[in-house]
C-alpha positions as a Markdown table, in Angstrom:
| # | Residue | x | y | z |
|---|---|---|---|---|
| 1 | Met | -9.3 | -1.2 | -13.8 |
| 2 | Val | -9.5 | 2.2 | -15.4 |
| 3 | Val | -12.7 | 3.4 | -17.2 |
| 4 | Gly | -11.9 | 6.0 | -19.8 |
| 5 | Gly | -9.6 | 6.3 | -22.8 |
| 6 | Gly | -8.4 | 9.9 | -22.9 |
| 7 | Lys | -5.5 | 11.9 | -21.5 |
| 8 | Val | -6.7 | 11.7 | -17.9 |
| 9 | Ala | -7.0 | 7.9 | -18.1 |
| 10 | Ala | -3.6 | 7.6 | -19.7 |
| 11 | Arg | -2.0 | 9.6 | -16.9 |
| 12 | Lys | -3.6 | 7.2 | -14.3 |
| 13 | Val | -2.4 | 4.3 | -16.3 |
| 14 | Arg | 1.2 | 5.6 | -16.5 |
| 15 | Asp | 1.3 | 5.9 | -12.7 |
| 16 | Leu | -0.2 | 2.4 | -12.2 |
| 17 | Leu | 2.2 | 0.7 | -14.6 |
| 18 | Gly | 5.1 | 2.6 | -12.9 |
| 19 | Ala | 4.0 | 1.0 | -9.6 |
| 20 | Gly | 3.9 | -2.5 | -11.2 |
| 21 | Ala | 0.2 | -2.9 | -11.4 |
| 22 | Ser | -1.7 | -5.1 | -13.8 |
| 23 | Val | -4.1 | -2.7 | -15.7 |
| 24 | Thr | -7.3 | -3.2 | -17.6 |
| 25 | Val | -8.7 | -0.1 | -19.4 |
| 26 | Val | -12.3 | 0.0 | -20.6 |
| 27 | Ser | -13.6 | 2.6 | -23.0 |
| 28 | Gln | -15.4 | 3.2 | -26.3 |
| 29 | Ala | -12.2 | 4.7 | -27.7 |
| 30 | Phe | -8.5 | 5.0 | -26.7 |
| 31 | Asn | -5.9 | 7.6 | -27.3 |
| 32 | Ala | -2.6 | 6.9 | -29.0 |
| 33 | Glu | -0.6 | 6.4 | -25.8 |
| 34 | Leu | -3.0 | 3.7 | -24.5 |
| 35 | Leu | -3.0 | 2.0 | -27.9 |
| 36 | Ser | 0.8 | 2.0 | -27.9 |
| 37 | Leu | 1.0 | 0.6 | -24.4 |
| 38 | Met | -1.4 | -2.1 | -25.4 |
| 39 | Lys | 0.8 | -3.1 | -28.4 |
| 40 | Glu | 3.8 | -3.3 | -26.1 |
| 41 | Gly | 1.8 | -5.8 | -24.0 |
| 42 | Lys | 1.8 | -3.6 | -20.9 |
| 43 | Leu | -2.0 | -3.5 | -20.4 |
| 44 | Val | -5.4 | -4.9 | -21.6 |
| 45 | Leu | -7.8 | -2.7 | -23.5 |
| 46 | Ile | -11.5 | -3.5 | -23.7 |
| 47 | Glu | -13.5 | -1.5 | -26.2 |
| 48 | Gln | -16.8 | -1.4 | -24.5 |
| 49 | Val | -19.3 | 1.1 | -23.1 |
| 50 | Tyr | -19.4 | 1.1 | -19.4 |
| 51 | Gln | -22.6 | -0.1 | -17.8 |
| 52 | Pro | -23.4 | -1.0 | -14.2 |
| 53 | Gly | -22.4 | -4.6 | -13.5 |
| 54 | Leu | -19.5 | -4.5 | -16.0 |
| 55 | Val | -16.9 | -5.0 | -13.3 |
| 56 | Gln | -18.2 | -8.3 | -12.2 |
| 57 | Thr | -18.8 | -9.4 | -15.8 |
| 58 | Leu | -15.1 | -8.7 | -16.7 |
| 59 | Phe | -13.6 | -10.0 | -13.4 |
| 60 | Thr | -15.3 | -13.2 | -12.7 |
| 61 | Asp | -12.5 | -14.7 | -10.5 |
| 62 | Thr | -10.9 | -11.8 | -8.6 |
| 63 | Leu | -12.1 | -8.2 | -8.5 |
| 64 | Pro | -9.7 | -5.4 | -9.2 |
| 65 | Leu | -8.0 | -3.8 | -6.1 |
| 66 | Leu | -8.5 | -0.3 | -7.5 |
| 67 | Leu | -11.1 | 1.2 | -9.8 |
| 68 | Phe | -10.6 | 4.6 | -11.6 |
| 69 | Ala | -13.5 | 6.6 | -13.0 |
| 70 | Ala | -11.8 | 8.7 | -15.7 |
| 71 | Thr | -14.4 | 9.3 | -18.3 |
| 72 | Asn | -15.6 | 12.8 | -19.5 |
| 73 | Asn | -19.2 | 12.0 | -18.4 |
| 74 | Pro | -19.9 | 12.9 | -14.7 |
| 75 | Ala | -23.0 | 10.6 | -14.6 |
| 76 | Ile | -21.0 | 7.6 | -15.7 |
| 77 | Asn | -18.2 | 8.4 | -13.3 |
| 78 | Gln | -20.8 | 8.5 | -10.5 |
| 79 | Gln | -22.1 | 5.1 | -11.6 |
| 80 | Ile | -18.6 | 3.7 | -11.5 |
| 81 | Val | -18.1 | 5.1 | -8.0 |
| 82 | Ser | -21.4 | 3.5 | -6.8 |
| 83 | Glu | -20.6 | 0.1 | -8.3 |
| 84 | Ala | -17.1 | 0.1 | -6.8 |
| 85 | Gln | -18.4 | 1.0 | -3.3 |
| 86 | Gln | -21.1 | -1.7 | -3.6 |
| 87 | Leu | -18.4 | -4.3 | -4.4 |
| 88 | Gly | -15.9 | -3.0 | -1.7 |
| 89 | Ile | -13.4 | -1.8 | -4.3 |
| 90 | Leu | -11.4 | 1.4 | -3.6 |
| 91 | Val | -12.3 | 3.9 | -6.2 |
| 92 | Asn | -10.9 | 7.2 | -7.5 |
| 93 | Arg | -13.1 | 9.7 | -9.4 |
| 94 | Ala | -11.0 | 11.9 | -11.7 |
| 95 | Asp | -13.5 | 14.8 | -11.9 |
| 96 | Asp | -14.5 | 14.9 | -8.2 |
| 97 | Ala | -11.9 | 13.4 | -5.9 |
| 98 | Asp | -14.1 | 13.9 | -2.8 |
| 99 | Glu | -16.6 | 11.3 | -4.2 |
| 100 | Gly | -13.9 | 8.6 | -4.2 |
| 101 | Asp | -12.0 | 6.8 | -1.5 |
| 102 | Phe | -8.5 | 8.2 | -2.2 |
| 103 | His | -6.6 | 11.0 | -4.0 |
| 104 | Asn | -3.9 | 10.5 | -6.5 |
| 105 | Met | -0.5 | 12.0 | -5.8 |
| 106 | Ala | 1.6 | 13.9 | -8.3 |
| 107 | Val | 4.8 | 11.8 | -8.4 |
| 108 | Ala | 8.4 | 12.8 | -9.4 |
| 109 | Arg | 10.7 | 9.8 | -10.0 |
| 110 | Arg | 14.4 | 9.4 | -10.8 |
| 111 | Gly | 16.2 | 6.1 | -10.4 |
| 112 | Ser | 15.2 | 4.6 | -7.1 |
| 113 | Leu | 14.0 | 8.0 | -5.7 |
| 114 | Thr | 10.4 | 9.0 | -5.5 |
| 115 | Ile | 8.8 | 12.2 | -4.2 |
| 116 | Ala | 5.0 | 12.2 | -4.0 |
| 117 | Val | 2.9 | 15.4 | -3.6 |
| 118 | Ser | -0.8 | 15.7 | -2.8 |
| 119 | Ser | -3.1 | 18.7 | -2.4 |
| 120 | Gly | -5.8 | 16.5 | -0.8 |
| 121 | Gly | -7.7 | 16.7 | -4.1 |
| 122 | Thr | -8.2 | 20.5 | -3.7 |
| 123 | Ser | -5.9 | 21.5 | -6.6 |
| 124 | Pro | -4.4 | 18.9 | -8.9 |
| 125 | Val | -2.7 | 21.8 | -10.8 |
| 126 | Leu | -0.9 | 22.9 | -7.7 |
| 127 | Ala | 0.2 | 19.4 | -6.9 |
| 128 | Ala | 1.5 | 19.0 | -10.5 |
| 129 | Tyr | 3.5 | 22.3 | -10.1 |
| 130 | Leu | 5.0 | 21.1 | -6.8 |
| 131 | Arg | 5.9 | 17.8 | -8.4 |
| 132 | Asp | 7.7 | 19.6 | -11.2 |
| 133 | Gln | 9.6 | 21.6 | -8.5 |
| 134 | Ala | 10.4 | 18.4 | -6.7 |
| 135 | Gln | 11.7 | 16.9 | -9.9 |
| 136 | Leu | 14.4 | 19.5 | -9.9 |
| 137 | Leu | 15.6 | 18.2 | -6.5 |
| 138 | Leu | 16.3 | 14.8 | -7.9 |
| 139 | Thr | 19.7 | 15.5 | -9.3 |
| 140 | Asp | 22.2 | 13.0 | -10.9 |
| 141 | Ala | 24.2 | 13.3 | -7.7 |
| 142 | Leu | 21.3 | 12.2 | -5.5 |
| 143 | Val | 20.6 | 9.3 | -7.8 |
| 144 | Ile | 24.2 | 8.2 | -7.6 |
| 145 | Leu | 24.3 | 8.5 | -3.9 |
| 146 | Ala | 21.0 | 6.5 | -3.6 |
| 147 | Gly | 22.5 | 3.7 | -5.6 |
| 148 | Trp | 25.6 | 3.6 | -3.4 |
| 149 | Met | 23.5 | 3.5 | -0.3 |
| 150 | Glu | 21.3 | 0.8 | -1.7 |
| 151 | Ser | 24.3 | -1.4 | -2.6 |
| 152 | Ser | 25.9 | -0.8 | 0.9 |
| 153 | Arg | 22.8 | -1.5 | 3.0 |
| 154 | Glu | 23.1 | -5.3 | 3.3 |
| 155 | Ala | 26.9 | -5.2 | 3.9 |
| 156 | Leu | 26.5 | -2.5 | 6.6 |
| 157 | Gln | 23.9 | -4.6 | 8.4 |
| 158 | Gln | 26.4 | -7.5 | 8.5 |
| 159 | Thr | 29.3 | -5.4 | 9.7 |
| 160 | Glu | 27.3 | -3.3 | 12.1 |
| 161 | Pro | 24.4 | -5.3 | 13.7 |
| 162 | Asp | 23.4 | -2.5 | 16.0 |
| 163 | Gln | 20.7 | -0.4 | 14.4 |
| 164 | Ala | 21.4 | 2.7 | 16.4 |
| 165 | Gln | 25.0 | 2.6 | 15.2 |
| 166 | Arg | 24.0 | 2.1 | 11.6 |
| 167 | Arg | 21.7 | 5.2 | 11.9 |
| 168 | Ile | 24.7 | 7.2 | 13.2 |
| 169 | Ile | 26.8 | 6.1 | 10.2 |
| 170 | Trp | 24.0 | 7.1 | 7.7 |
| 171 | His | 23.6 | 10.5 | 9.4 |
| 172 | Arg | 27.3 | 11.0 | 9.3 |
| 173 | Leu | 27.2 | 10.3 | 5.6 |
| 174 | Met | 24.5 | 12.8 | 5.0 |
| 175 | Asp | 26.3 | 15.4 | 7.1 |
| 176 | Ser | 29.5 | 14.9 | 5.1 |
| 177 | Arg | 30.7 | 16.4 | 1.8 |
| 178 | Val | 29.9 | 13.3 | -0.2 |
| 179 | Leu | 26.9 | 14.9 | -1.8 |
| 180 | Asp | 28.7 | 18.2 | -2.4 |
| 181 | Leu | 31.5 | 16.4 | -4.1 |
| 182 | Leu | 29.1 | 14.5 | -6.3 |
| 183 | His | 27.4 | 17.8 | -7.3 |
| 184 | Glu | 30.8 | 19.2 | -8.1 |
| 185 | Gly | 31.4 | 16.2 | -10.4 |
| 186 | Asp | 34.3 | 14.8 | -8.3 |
| 187 | Leu | 33.1 | 11.2 | -8.4 |
| 188 | Gln | 36.4 | 9.7 | -7.2 |
| 189 | Ser | 36.8 | 11.9 | -4.1 |
| 190 | Ala | 33.1 | 11.4 | -3.3 |
| 191 | Arg | 33.5 | 7.6 | -3.5 |
| 192 | Ser | 36.6 | 7.6 | -1.4 |
| 193 | Leu | 35.0 | 9.7 | 1.3 |
| 194 | Tyr | 31.9 | 7.5 | 1.1 |
| 195 | Asp | 33.9 | 4.3 | 1.6 |
| 196 | Lys | 35.7 | 5.8 | 4.6 |
| 197 | Ile | 32.4 | 6.6 | 6.3 |
| 198 | Met | 30.9 | 3.2 | 5.5 |
| 199 | Ser | 34.0 | 1.5 | 7.0 |
| 200 | Gly | 33.5 | 3.5 | 10.3 |
| 201 | Glu | 36.2 | 6.0 | 9.8 |
| 202 | Thr | 35.5 | 9.5 | 10.9 |
| 203 | Pro | 36.0 | 11.9 | 7.9 |
């Protein structure tokens, strides 16, 4: 559950939806992004003023796992934190991370790769900057290699039951020129070398 309908709330919602969460947003008003997500059927919007006791009123069967206080009113955010803690729900307060139970990480994603950065709540701007730098590391070559590794994982477990030997193969792969060849755009040579390493050949 996210309380708030502005940019901060929308950012929280994007991350939650990206993680596969079921999200309910409560606010007097919602920005265009939240309204668009609602029309796409990706979340539930409840147009209502937050008041203490609202969580139990809305969630009569199962309480939410996480509660986010993301309004522009510090007093209301504190009420949300208090209610969450009384109900045993983990809570994040957008305007004062230390008042909540956890900090949000700034996340960079490409394909199956994810890099998360946290400043421990001391500087969200710094965390966002580091996330943007991390995004530059997630190249097309890395995404391709991650896809190959994912598709090979089960087969390697069957052909090489010893975990220590599998680890040696994966390290051999990362020490090889496969990633360099991918960065150079030589997909065919990269795949040929990759297959040799996966079959146990020494490149």
